[in-house]
């Protein structure tokens, strides 16, 4: 099983570590890019390998993962988008990071919509959460555009064991709410 989701401008696909390491390292080694993800802490090779391994396990076990967001025209990795299981919260995490050269172009919303369609459709999931840094106003906007409902603030580590103790605002979206919204 593999992940392949198309949007008007991009493709979301499962990670190919040998091919994708440089693109992922470009993002995770940039403190400004990581400001709302890890509080600006950059990643080393081991943490990148951990993401690759966790997403491969998620794909094998659940048929979903947070994958590489690539431009259709040239295949450049411009972000990370998709769904992964949360091991400390009942449901799946919808996540998106966009490489800063592509901020404010609507790619996060475009890709997150496609990921929700895939998660609630093909994968048959029933509940998605988004965990967002309280100061990340752009991501809060994406969550609201998706019709997600803010349910509270907690430590990121309370949602996933791989996350730090930074506070995040948690949003929720259920399949019935998504389906009703898409019918409008």
Coordinates of N, CA and C in Angstrom, one line a residue:
X1 N 0.8 -1.2 0.0 CA 0.0 0.0 0.0 C 0.9 1.2 0.0
X2 N 0.5 2.3 -0.7 CA 1.2 3.5 -0.8 C 0.3 4.7 -0.8
X3 N 0.8 5.8 -0.5 CA 0.1 7.0 -0.5 C 0.3 7.8 -1.7
X4 N -0.7 8.2 -2.4 CA -0.6 9.1 -3.6 C -1.9 9.9 -3.7
X5 N -1.8 11.2 -3.3 CA -3.0 12.1 -3.4 C -2.6 13.3 -4.3
X6 N -3.5 13.6 -5.2 CA -3.2 14.8 -6.1 C -4.1 15.9 -5.6
X7 N -3.5 17.1 -5.7 CA -4.2 18.4 -5.6 C -4.0 19.1 -6.9
X8 N -4.7 20.3 -7.1 CA -4.5 21.0 -8.3 C -3.0 21.3 -8.6
X9 N -2.2 21.6 -7.6 CA -0.8 22.0 -7.9 C 0.2 21.0 -7.4
X10 N -0.2 20.1 -6.5 CA 0.8 19.2 -5.9 C 0.4 17.8 -5.9
X11 N 1.3 16.9 -5.4 CA 1.1 15.5 -5.1 C 1.6 15.3 -3.7
X12 N 0.8 14.5 -2.9 CA 1.2 14.1 -1.6 C 1.5 12.6 -1.7
X13 N 2.8 12.2 -1.4 CA 3.2 10.8 -1.5 C 3.9 10.4 -0.3
X14 N 4.0 9.0 -0.2 CA 4.8 8.5 0.9 C 6.2 8.8 0.7
X15 N 6.9 8.9 1.9 CA 8.4 9.2 1.8 C 9.2 8.2 1.2
X16 N 10.2 8.6 0.4 CA 11.2 7.8 -0.2 C 12.5 8.3 0.4
X17 N 13.0 7.7 1.5 CA 14.1 8.3 2.3 C 15.3 8.7 1.5
X18 N 15.8 7.8 0.6 CA 17.0 8.1 -0.1 C 16.8 9.3 -1.1
X19 N 15.6 9.4 -1.6 CA 15.3 10.5 -2.6 C 14.9 11.8 -1.8
X20 N 14.3 11.7 -0.7 CA 13.7 12.8 0.0 C 14.5 13.4 1.1
X21 N 15.5 12.8 1.5 CA 16.3 13.3 2.7 C 16.7 14.7 2.6
X22 N 17.2 15.1 1.5 CA 17.7 16.5 1.3 C 16.6 17.5 1.4
X23 N 15.4 17.2 0.8 CA 14.3 18.1 0.9 C 13.8 18.2 2.3
X24 N 13.7 17.1 3.0 CA 13.2 17.2 4.4 C 14.3 17.9 5.3
X25 N 15.5 17.6 5.1 CA 16.6 18.2 5.9 C 16.6 19.7 5.7
X26 N 16.3 20.2 4.4 CA 16.3 21.6 4.2 C 15.3 22.3 5.1
X27 N 14.1 21.6 5.3 CA 13.1 22.2 6.2 C 13.5 22.1 7.6
X28 N 13.8 20.9 8.1 CA 14.0 20.6 9.5 C 15.3 21.2 10.0
X29 N 16.2 21.7 9.2 CA 17.5 22.3 9.7 C 17.4 23.8 9.7
X30 N 16.2 24.3 9.3 CA 16.0 25.8 9.3 C 15.1 26.2 10.5
X31 N 15.8 27.0 11.4 CA 15.1 27.3 12.7 C 13.8 28.1 12.4
X32 N 13.8 29.0 11.4 CA 12.6 29.8 11.2 C 11.5 28.9 10.7
X33 N 11.8 27.9 9.9 CA 10.8 26.9 9.4 C 10.2 26.1 10.6
X34 N 11.1 25.8 11.5 CA 10.7 24.9 12.6 C 10.1 25.7 13.8
X35 N 10.0 27.0 13.7 CA 9.5 27.9 14.8 C 8.3 27.4 15.4
X36 N 7.3 27.0 14.6 CA 6.0 26.6 15.2 C 5.8 25.1 15.3
X37 N 6.9 24.4 14.9 CA 6.8 22.9 14.9 C 7.6 22.4 16.2
X38 N 8.7 22.9 16.4 CA 9.5 22.5 17.5 C 10.1 23.7 18.4
X39 N 9.4 24.8 18.2 CA 9.9 26.0 18.9 C 11.3 26.5 18.4
X40 N 11.6 26.1 17.1 CA 12.8 26.6 16.5 C 13.9 25.6 16.6
X41 N 13.7 24.5 17.3 CA 14.7 23.5 17.4 C 14.9 22.7 16.1
X42 N 16.1 22.6 15.6 CA 16.3 21.9 14.3 C 16.5 20.4 14.6
X43 N 16.4 19.7 13.5 CA 16.5 18.2 13.6 C 17.8 17.7 13.1
X44 N 18.3 16.6 13.7 CA 19.5 15.9 13.2 C 19.0 14.7 12.4
X45 N 20.0 14.0 11.8 CA 19.7 12.8 11.0 C 18.8 11.8 11.7
X46 N 19.1 11.6 13.0 CA 18.3 10.6 13.7 C 16.8 10.9 13.8
X47 N 16.6 12.2 14.0 CA 15.2 12.6 14.1 C 14.5 12.5 12.8
X48 N 15.2 12.9 11.7 CA 14.6 12.7 10.3 C 14.4 11.2 10.1
X49 N 15.3 10.4 10.4 CA 15.1 8.9 10.3 C 13.9 8.5 11.1
X50 N 13.7 9.0 12.3 CA 12.6 8.7 13.1 C 11.3 9.0 12.4
X51 N 11.2 10.2 11.7 CA 10.0 10.6 11.0 C 9.8 9.6 9.8
X52 N 10.8 9.3 9.1 CA 10.7 8.3 8.0 C 10.1 7.0 8.5
X53 N 10.7 6.5 9.6 CA 10.3 5.2 10.1 C 8.9 5.2 10.7
X54 N 8.5 6.3 11.4 CA 7.2 6.4 12.0 C 6.1 6.5 10.9
X55 N 6.4 7.2 9.8 CA 5.4 7.3 8.7 C 5.3 6.0 7.9
X56 N 6.4 5.3 7.8 CA 6.3 4.0 7.1 C 5.5 3.0 7.9
X57 N 5.7 3.0 9.2 CA 4.8 2.2 10.1 C 3.4 2.6 10.0
X58 N 3.1 3.9 10.0 CA 1.7 4.3 9.9 C 1.1 3.9 8.6
X59 N 1.8 4.0 7.5 CA 1.3 3.6 6.2 C 1.0 2.1 6.2
X60 N 1.9 1.3 6.8 CA 1.7 -0.2 6.8 C 0.5 -0.6 7.7
X61 N 0.4 0.1 8.8 CA -0.6 -0.3 9.8 C -2.0 0.3 9.5
X62 N -2.0 1.5 9.0 CA -3.3 2.3 8.9 C -3.7 2.8 7.5
X63 N -2.7 2.6 6.6 CA -3.0 3.1 5.2 C -2.9 4.6 5.0
X64 N -2.4 5.3 6.0 CA -2.2 6.8 6.0 C -0.9 7.1 6.5
X65 N -0.4 8.3 6.2 CA 0.9 8.8 6.7 C 0.9 10.3 6.5
X66 N 1.8 10.9 7.1 CA 2.2 12.3 6.8 C 3.3 12.2 5.8
X67 N 3.0 12.6 4.5 CA 3.9 12.4 3.4 C 4.6 13.7 2.9
X68 N 5.3 13.5 1.8 CA 6.0 14.6 1.2 C 5.0 15.3 0.3
X69 N 4.9 16.6 0.4 CA 4.1 17.4 -0.5 C 5.1 17.9 -1.6
X70 N 4.8 17.5 -2.8 CA 5.7 17.8 -3.9 C 4.9 18.6 -5.0
X71 N 5.6 19.6 -5.6 CA 5.0 20.3 -6.8 C 4.9 19.3 -7.9
X72 N 3.8 19.4 -8.6 CA 3.5 18.6 -9.8 C 4.5 18.8 -10.9
X73 N 4.9 20.1 -11.1 CA 5.7 20.4 -12.3 C 7.1 19.9 -12.2
X74 N 7.7 19.9 -11.1 CA 9.1 19.5 -11.0 C 9.4 18.5 -9.9
X75 N 8.5 18.2 -9.1 CA 8.7 17.2 -8.0 C 9.4 17.7 -6.7
X76 N 9.6 19.1 -6.7 CA 10.3 19.6 -5.5 C 9.4 19.5 -4.3
X77 N 10.1 19.1 -3.2 CA 9.4 18.9 -1.9 C 9.1 20.3 -1.4
X78 N 7.9 20.7 -1.2 CA 7.5 22.0 -0.7 C 6.8 21.9 0.7
X79 N 6.7 20.7 1.2 CA 6.1 20.6 2.5 C 5.9 19.2 3.0
X80 N 5.2 19.1 4.0 CA 4.8 17.8 4.7 C 3.3 17.9 5.0
X81 N 2.5 17.0 4.5 CA 1.1 17.0 4.8 C 0.6 15.6 4.9
X82 N -0.4 15.4 5.8 CA -1.1 14.1 5.8 C -1.6 13.8 7.2
X83 N -1.8 12.5 7.4 CA -2.5 12.0 8.6 C -1.6 10.9 9.2
X84 N -1.5 10.9 10.6 CA -0.8 9.9 11.3 C -1.6 9.6 12.6
X85 N -1.4 8.4 13.1 CA -2.1 8.0 14.3 C -1.5 8.8 15.5
X86 N -2.3 9.1 16.5 CA -1.9 9.7 17.7 C -1.9 8.5 18.7
X87 N -0.8 8.4 19.5 CA -0.7 7.3 20.4 C -1.2 7.7 21.8
X88 N -1.5 8.9 22.0 CA -2.0 9.4 23.3 C -3.3 10.1 23.3
X89 N -3.9 10.1 22.1 CA -5.2 10.7 22.0 C -6.0 9.8 21.0
X90 N -7.3 9.7 21.2 CA -8.1 8.7 20.4 C -8.4 9.3 19.0
X91 N -7.6 9.0 18.1 CA -7.8 9.6 16.7 C -6.5 9.7 16.0
X92 N -6.6 10.4 14.9 CA -5.5 10.7 14.0 C -5.2 12.1 13.9
X93 N -3.9 12.4 13.7 CA -3.4 13.8 13.6 C -3.3 14.2 12.2
X94 N -3.9 15.3 11.8 CA -3.8 16.0 10.5 C -2.7 17.0 10.6
X95 N -1.7 16.9 9.9 CA -0.6 17.9 10.0 C -0.2 18.4 8.7
X96 N 0.4 19.6 8.7 CA 0.9 20.3 7.5 C 2.0 21.2 7.9
X97 N 3.1 21.2 7.1 CA 4.2 22.2 7.2 C 4.4 22.5 5.7
X98 N 4.6 23.8 5.5 CA 4.9 24.3 4.1 C 6.3 25.0 4.2
X99 N 7.2 24.6 3.3 CA 8.5 25.3 3.2 C 8.3 26.8 3.0
X100 N 9.0 27.6 3.8 CA 8.7 29.0 3.9 C 8.7 29.8 2.6
X101 N 9.5 29.3 1.6 CA 9.4 29.9 0.3 C 8.0 29.8 -0.4
X102 N 7.2 29.0 0.2 CA 5.8 28.8 -0.4 C 4.7 29.2 0.6
X103 N 5.1 29.9 1.7 CA 4.1 30.4 2.6 C 3.1 31.4 1.9
X104 N 1.9 31.4 2.4 CA 0.9 32.4 1.9 C 0.5 32.2 0.4
X105 N 0.5 31.0 0.0 CA 0.1 30.7 -1.4 C -1.1 29.7 -1.4
X106 N -1.6 29.3 -0.2 CA -2.8 28.5 -0.1 C -2.5 27.0 -0.3
X107 N -1.2 26.6 -0.3 CA -0.8 25.2 -0.4 C -1.2 24.4 0.8
X108 N -1.1 24.9 2.0 CA -1.5 24.1 3.2 C -3.0 23.8 3.1
X109 N -3.8 24.8 2.8 CA -5.2 24.5 2.8 C -5.6 23.5 1.7
X110 N -5.0 23.7 0.5 CA -5.2 22.8 -0.7 C -4.9 21.4 -0.3
X111 N -3.7 21.2 0.3 CA -3.2 19.9 0.6 C -4.0 19.3 1.8
X112 N -4.3 20.1 2.7 CA -5.1 19.6 3.9 C -6.5 19.1 3.5
X113 N -7.1 19.8 2.6 CA -8.4 19.4 2.1 C -8.3 18.1 1.4
X114 N -7.3 17.9 0.6 CA -7.1 16.6 -0.1 C -6.8 15.5 0.9
X115 N -6.1 15.8 1.9 CA -5.8 14.8 3.0 C -7.0 14.4 3.8
X116 N -7.9 15.4 4.1 CA -9.1 15.1 4.7 C -10.0 14.2 3.9
X117 N -10.1 14.6 2.6 CA -10.9 13.7 1.7 C -10.4 12.3 1.7
X118 N -9.1 12.1 1.6 CA -8.5 10.8 1.6 C -8.7 10.1 2.9
X119 N -8.5 10.8 4.0 CA -8.6 10.2 5.4 C -10.1 9.7 5.6
X120 N -11.0 10.6 5.4 CA -12.4 10.2 5.6 C -13.0 9.3 4.6
X121 N -12.5 9.4 3.4 CA -13.0 8.6 2.3 C -12.3 7.2 2.2
X122 N -11.2 7.2 1.4 CA -10.5 5.9 1.2 C -10.1 5.2 2.5
X123 N -9.5 6.0 3.4 CA -9.0 5.3 4.7 C -10.1 5.0 5.7
X124 N -11.2 5.7 5.6 CA -12.4 5.4 6.5 C -12.2 5.8 7.9
X125 N -11.3 6.8 8.1 CA -11.1 7.3 9.5 C -12.4 8.1 9.9
X126 N -12.6 8.3 11.2 CA -13.7 8.9 11.7 C -13.5 10.2 12.5
X127 N -12.2 10.5 12.9 CA -11.9 11.7 13.6 C -10.5 12.1 13.4
X128 N -10.3 13.4 13.1 CA -9.0 14.0 12.9 C -8.8 15.1 13.9
X129 N -7.5 15.2 14.4 CA -7.1 16.3 15.2 C -6.0 17.1 14.5
X130 N -5.9 18.4 14.9 CA -4.8 19.2 14.4 C -4.2 19.8 15.7
X131 N -2.9 19.7 15.9 CA -2.2 20.3 17.1 C -1.4 21.4 16.6
X132 N -1.7 22.7 17.0 CA -1.2 23.9 16.4 C -0.6 24.8 17.5
X133 N 0.6 25.2 17.3 CA 1.3 26.2 18.2 C 0.3 27.4 18.3
X134 N 0.1 27.8 19.6 CA -0.8 28.9 19.8 C -0.5 30.2 19.0
X135 N 0.7 30.5 18.7 CA 1.1 31.7 18.0 C 1.1 31.5 16.4
X136 N 0.8 30.3 15.9 CA 0.8 30.1 14.5 C -0.5 30.4 13.9
X137 N -0.7 31.7 13.7 CA -2.0 32.2 13.2 C -2.4 31.7 11.8
X138 N -1.4 31.4 10.9 CA -1.7 30.9 9.6 C -2.3 29.5 9.7
X139 N -1.7 28.6 10.6 CA -2.2 27.3 10.7 C -3.6 27.3 11.4
X140 N -3.8 28.2 12.3 CA -5.2 28.3 12.9 C -6.2 28.6 11.8
X141 N -5.8 29.5 10.9 CA -6.6 29.8 9.8 C -6.9 28.7 8.9
X142 N -5.9 27.8 8.6 CA -6.2 26.6 7.8 C -7.2 25.7 8.6
X143 N -7.0 25.5 9.8 CA -7.9 24.6 10.6 C -9.3 25.1 10.5
X144 N -9.5 26.5 10.7 CA -10.8 27.0 10.6 C -11.4 26.9 9.1
X145 N -10.6 27.0 8.1 CA -11.1 26.8 6.7 C -11.5 25.4 6.5
X146 N -10.9 24.4 7.2 CA -11.3 23.0 7.1 C -12.6 22.7 7.9
X147 N -13.0 23.7 8.7 CA -14.2 23.4 9.5 C -13.9 22.8 10.8
X148 N -12.6 22.8 11.2 CA -12.2 22.1 12.4 C -12.7 23.0 13.6
X149 N -13.0 22.3 14.7 CA -13.4 23.0 15.9 C -12.4 23.0 17.0
X150 N -12.0 24.1 17.6 CA -11.1 24.2 18.7 C -11.7 23.5 19.9
X151 N -10.9 22.6 20.5 CA -11.4 21.9 21.7 C -10.6 22.1 22.9
X152 N -9.4 22.8 22.8 CA -8.7 23.1 24.0 C -7.2 23.2 23.8
X153 N -6.5 23.4 24.8 CA -5.0 23.5 24.8 C -4.4 22.5 25.7
X154 N -3.3 21.8 25.2 CA -2.7 20.8 26.0 C -1.2 20.7 25.6
X155 N -0.4 20.0 26.3 CA 0.9 19.7 26.0 C 1.0 18.8 24.7
X156 N 1.8 19.1 23.8 CA 1.9 18.3 22.6 C 2.2 16.9 22.9
X157 N 3.0 16.7 23.9 CA 3.4 15.3 24.4 C 2.2 14.5 24.9
X158 N 1.1 15.2 25.2 CA -0.1 14.5 25.6 C -0.9 13.9 24.4
X159 N -0.5 14.3 23.2 CA -1.1 13.8 22.0 C -0.3 12.7 21.3
X160 N 1.0 12.9 21.3 CA 1.9 11.9 20.7 C 3.2 11.8 21.4
X161 N 3.7 10.6 21.6 CA 4.9 10.3 22.4 C 6.1 10.9 21.8
X162 N 6.2 11.2 20.5 CA 7.3 11.7 19.9 C 7.4 13.2 20.0
X163 N 6.4 13.8 20.6 CA 6.3 15.3 20.6 C 6.9 15.8 22.0
X164 N 7.2 17.1 21.9 CA 7.8 17.8 23.1 C 6.6 18.3 24.0
X165 N 7.0 19.0 25.1 CA 6.0 19.4 26.1 C 5.4 20.8 25.8
X166 N 5.7 21.3 24.6 CA 5.2 22.7 24.3 C 3.6 22.6 24.2
X167 N 3.0 23.7 24.6 CA 1.6 23.8 24.5 C 1.1 23.9 23.1
X168 N 0.0 23.3 22.8 CA -0.6 23.3 21.4 C -2.1 23.5 21.6
X169 N -2.7 24.2 20.6 CA -4.2 24.3 20.6 C -4.6 23.1 19.7
X170 N -5.6 22.4 20.2 CA -6.1 21.2 19.6 C -7.4 21.4 18.9
X171 N -7.5 21.1 17.6 CA -8.7 21.2 16.8 C -9.2 19.8 16.5
X172 N -10.5 19.6 16.3 CA -11.1 18.4 16.0 C -12.0 18.5 14.7
X173 N -12.0 17.4 13.9 CA -12.9 17.3 12.8 C -13.4 15.9 12.7
X174 N -14.7 15.7 12.6 CA -15.2 14.3 12.5 C -15.7 14.1 11.1
X175 N -15.8 12.8 10.7 CA -16.2 12.5 9.3 C -17.6 13.1 9.0
X176 N -18.6 12.9 9.9 CA -19.9 13.5 9.6 C -19.9 15.0 9.4
X177 N -19.1 15.7 10.2 CA -18.9 17.2 10.0 C -18.3 17.5 8.7
X178 N -17.3 16.7 8.3 CA -16.6 16.9 7.0 C -17.5 16.6 5.8
X179 N -18.2 15.5 5.9 CA -19.1 15.2 4.8 C -20.2 16.2 4.7
X180 N -20.8 16.7 5.8 CA -21.9 17.7 5.7 C -21.3 19.0 5.1
X181 N -20.1 19.4 5.5 CA -19.5 20.6 5.0 C -19.2 20.5 3.5
X182 N -18.8 19.3 3.0 CA -18.4 19.1 1.6 C -19.7 19.1 0.7
X183 N -20.8 18.8 1.3 CA -22.1 18.8 0.5 C -22.7 20.2 0.3
X184 N -22.2 21.1 1.1 CA -22.7 22.5 1.0 C -22.3 23.1 -0.3

